Short mmCIF file of C-alpha atoms in Angstrom, two decimals:
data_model
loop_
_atom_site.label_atom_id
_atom_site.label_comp_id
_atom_site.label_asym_id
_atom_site.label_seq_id
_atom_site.Cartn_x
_atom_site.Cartn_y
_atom_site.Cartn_z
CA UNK A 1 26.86 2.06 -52.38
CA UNK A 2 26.45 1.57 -55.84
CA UNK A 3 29.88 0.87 -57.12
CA UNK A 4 30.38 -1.29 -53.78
CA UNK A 5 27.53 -3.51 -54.68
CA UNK A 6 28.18 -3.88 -58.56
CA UNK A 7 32.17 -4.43 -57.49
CA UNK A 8 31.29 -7.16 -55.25
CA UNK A 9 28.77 -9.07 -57.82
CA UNK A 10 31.73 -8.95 -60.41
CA UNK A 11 34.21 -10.54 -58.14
CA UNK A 12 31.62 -12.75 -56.74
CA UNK A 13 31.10 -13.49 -60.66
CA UNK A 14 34.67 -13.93 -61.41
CA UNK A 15 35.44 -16.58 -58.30
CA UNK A 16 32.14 -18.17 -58.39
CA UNK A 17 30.46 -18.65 -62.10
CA UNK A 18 34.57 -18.65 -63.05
CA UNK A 19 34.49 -22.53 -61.51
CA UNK A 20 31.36 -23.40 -62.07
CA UNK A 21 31.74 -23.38 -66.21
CA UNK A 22 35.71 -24.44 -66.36
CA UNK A 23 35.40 -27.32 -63.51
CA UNK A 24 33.19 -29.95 -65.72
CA UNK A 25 35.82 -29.45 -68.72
CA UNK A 26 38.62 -30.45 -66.61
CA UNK A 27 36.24 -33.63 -65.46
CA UNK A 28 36.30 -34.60 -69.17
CA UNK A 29 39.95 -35.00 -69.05
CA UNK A 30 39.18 -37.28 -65.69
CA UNK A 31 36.74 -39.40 -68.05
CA UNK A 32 39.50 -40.23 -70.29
CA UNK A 33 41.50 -41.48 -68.28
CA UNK A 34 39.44 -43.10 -65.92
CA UNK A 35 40.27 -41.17 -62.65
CA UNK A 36 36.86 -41.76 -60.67
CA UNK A 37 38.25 -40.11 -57.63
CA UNK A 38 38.90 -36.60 -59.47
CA UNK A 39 35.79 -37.08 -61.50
CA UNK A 40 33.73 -37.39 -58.02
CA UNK A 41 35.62 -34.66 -56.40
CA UNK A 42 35.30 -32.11 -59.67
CA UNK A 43 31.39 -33.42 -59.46
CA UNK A 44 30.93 -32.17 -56.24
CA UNK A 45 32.49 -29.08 -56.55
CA UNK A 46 30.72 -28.39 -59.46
CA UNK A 47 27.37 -28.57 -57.60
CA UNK A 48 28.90 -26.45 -55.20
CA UNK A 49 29.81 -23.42 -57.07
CA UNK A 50 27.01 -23.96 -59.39
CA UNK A 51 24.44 -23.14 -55.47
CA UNK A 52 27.10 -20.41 -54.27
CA UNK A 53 26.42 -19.06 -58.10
CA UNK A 54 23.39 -17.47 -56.51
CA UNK A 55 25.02 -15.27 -54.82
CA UNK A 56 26.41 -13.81 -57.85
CA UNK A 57 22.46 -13.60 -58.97
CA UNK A 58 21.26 -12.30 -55.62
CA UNK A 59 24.21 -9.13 -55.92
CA UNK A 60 23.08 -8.86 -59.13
CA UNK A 61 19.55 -7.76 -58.30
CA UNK A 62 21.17 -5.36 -55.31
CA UNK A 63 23.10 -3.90 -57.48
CA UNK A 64 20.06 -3.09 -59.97
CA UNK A 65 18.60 -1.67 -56.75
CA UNK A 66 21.21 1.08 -56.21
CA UNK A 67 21.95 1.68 -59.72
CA UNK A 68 21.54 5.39 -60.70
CA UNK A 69 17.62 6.30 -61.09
CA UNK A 70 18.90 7.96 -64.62
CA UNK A 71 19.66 4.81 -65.24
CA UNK A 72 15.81 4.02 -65.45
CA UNK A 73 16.70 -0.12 -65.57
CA UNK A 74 14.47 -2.29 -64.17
CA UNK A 75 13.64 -6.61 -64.04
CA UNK A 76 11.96 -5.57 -67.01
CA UNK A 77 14.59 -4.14 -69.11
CA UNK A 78 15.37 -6.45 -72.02
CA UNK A 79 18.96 -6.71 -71.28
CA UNK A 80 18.64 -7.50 -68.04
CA UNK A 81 15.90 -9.79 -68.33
CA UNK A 82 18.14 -12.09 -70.89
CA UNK A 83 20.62 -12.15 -68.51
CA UNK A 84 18.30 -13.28 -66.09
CA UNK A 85 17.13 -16.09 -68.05
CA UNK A 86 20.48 -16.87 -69.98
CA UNK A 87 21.81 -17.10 -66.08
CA UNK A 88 19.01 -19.64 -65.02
CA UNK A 89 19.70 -21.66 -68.19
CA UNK A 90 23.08 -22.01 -67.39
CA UNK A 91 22.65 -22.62 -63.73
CA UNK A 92 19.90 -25.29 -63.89
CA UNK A 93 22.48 -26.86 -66.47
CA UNK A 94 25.34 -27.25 -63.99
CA UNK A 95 23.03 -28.36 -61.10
CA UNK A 96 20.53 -30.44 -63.05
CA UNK A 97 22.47 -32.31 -65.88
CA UNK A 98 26.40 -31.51 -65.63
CA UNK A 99 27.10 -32.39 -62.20
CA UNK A 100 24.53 -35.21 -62.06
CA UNK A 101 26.35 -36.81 -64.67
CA UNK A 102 29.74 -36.45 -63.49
CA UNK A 103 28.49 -37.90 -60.38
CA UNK A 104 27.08 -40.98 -61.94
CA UNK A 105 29.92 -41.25 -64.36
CA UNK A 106 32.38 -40.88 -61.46
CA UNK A 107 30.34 -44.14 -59.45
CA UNK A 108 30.15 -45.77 -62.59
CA UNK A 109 34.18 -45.78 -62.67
CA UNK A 110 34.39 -46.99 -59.99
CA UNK A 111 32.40 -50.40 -60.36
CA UNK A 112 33.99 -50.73 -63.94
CA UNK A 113 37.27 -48.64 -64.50
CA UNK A 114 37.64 -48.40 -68.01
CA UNK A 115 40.05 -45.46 -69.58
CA UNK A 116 39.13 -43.63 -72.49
CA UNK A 117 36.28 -42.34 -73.93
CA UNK A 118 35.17 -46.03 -75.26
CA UNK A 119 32.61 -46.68 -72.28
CA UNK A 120 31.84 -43.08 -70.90
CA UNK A 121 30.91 -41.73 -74.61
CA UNK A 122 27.24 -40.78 -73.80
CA UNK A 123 28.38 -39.21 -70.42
CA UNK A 124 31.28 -37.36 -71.96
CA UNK A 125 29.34 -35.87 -74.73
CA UNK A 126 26.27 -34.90 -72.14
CA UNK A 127 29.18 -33.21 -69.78
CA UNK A 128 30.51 -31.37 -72.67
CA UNK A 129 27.14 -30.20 -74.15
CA UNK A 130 25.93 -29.10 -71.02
CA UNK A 131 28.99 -27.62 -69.80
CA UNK A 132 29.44 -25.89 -73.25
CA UNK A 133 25.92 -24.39 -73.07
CA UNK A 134 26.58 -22.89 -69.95
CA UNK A 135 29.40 -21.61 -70.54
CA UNK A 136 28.22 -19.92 -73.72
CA UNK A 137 25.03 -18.78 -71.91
CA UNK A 138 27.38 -17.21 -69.61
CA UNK A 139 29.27 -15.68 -72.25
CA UNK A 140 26.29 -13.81 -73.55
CA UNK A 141 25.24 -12.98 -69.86
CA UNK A 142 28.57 -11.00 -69.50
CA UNK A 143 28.24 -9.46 -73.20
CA UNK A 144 24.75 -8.10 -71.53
CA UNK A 145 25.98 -7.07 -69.06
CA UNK A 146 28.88 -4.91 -70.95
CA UNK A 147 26.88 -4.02 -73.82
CA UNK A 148 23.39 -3.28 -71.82
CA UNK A 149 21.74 -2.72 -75.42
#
């Protein structure tokens, strides 16, 4: 049951937290050159894999639950416990600043197309700094995960 579980919260991982850190990057190339459509759409689907993301959580903690008792891990473990958090980080990134400001940049193209980077610069850089920290913070979640120090 073990193996099951940790298989399925990898793949889940893979297809799911994949999207949800490489979707806002491709938005930035939608910022420069003004495609407000794409933008909204990438925006949206951001938001949407950034939710189904806890999933990926959620099989994380059943697979914790059927790991071998030798094992001895627990919520408590440090590992594991920086993964949790790094995960939340990077989660409440994507749903609370990232796609938020894709959205509003994406509207915001559409009352006033401009193309470049010119207009957009404060919503480019806050897409790409909280994109970038989520990604990273799901970086180190995965080196956790290999690792388990």
């Amino acid at each position: 049951m073990g193996d099951l579980v940790t298989t399925l919260h990898v793949v889940a991982a893979v297809f799911i937290v994949g999207p949800m850190a490489i979707l806002p990057m491709i938005g930035l190339q939608s910022i420069r050159t003004g495609n407000a459509p794409t933008l909204l759409r990438l925006a949206k689907s951001t938001n949407l894999f950034a939710l189904l993301s806890i999933i990926v959580f959620l099989l994380g903690f059943g697979a914790l639950a059927v790991a071998d008792a030798k094992e001895r891990w627990s919520i408590t473990t440090p590992w594991i416990m920086t993964s949790i958090i790094l995960y939340l980080v990077a989660a409440s990134l994507s749903l609370f600043v990232t796609a938020p400001v894709m959205r509003a940049k994406a509207h915001s193209l559409e009352q006033e197309p401009d193309t470049g980077v010119a207009h957009g610069a404060r919503a480019y850089r806050m897409i790409a700094a909280g994109s970038g920290l989520s990604s990273l913070a799901l970086v180190a979640v995965v080196v956790l995960m290999v690792w388990k120090p």
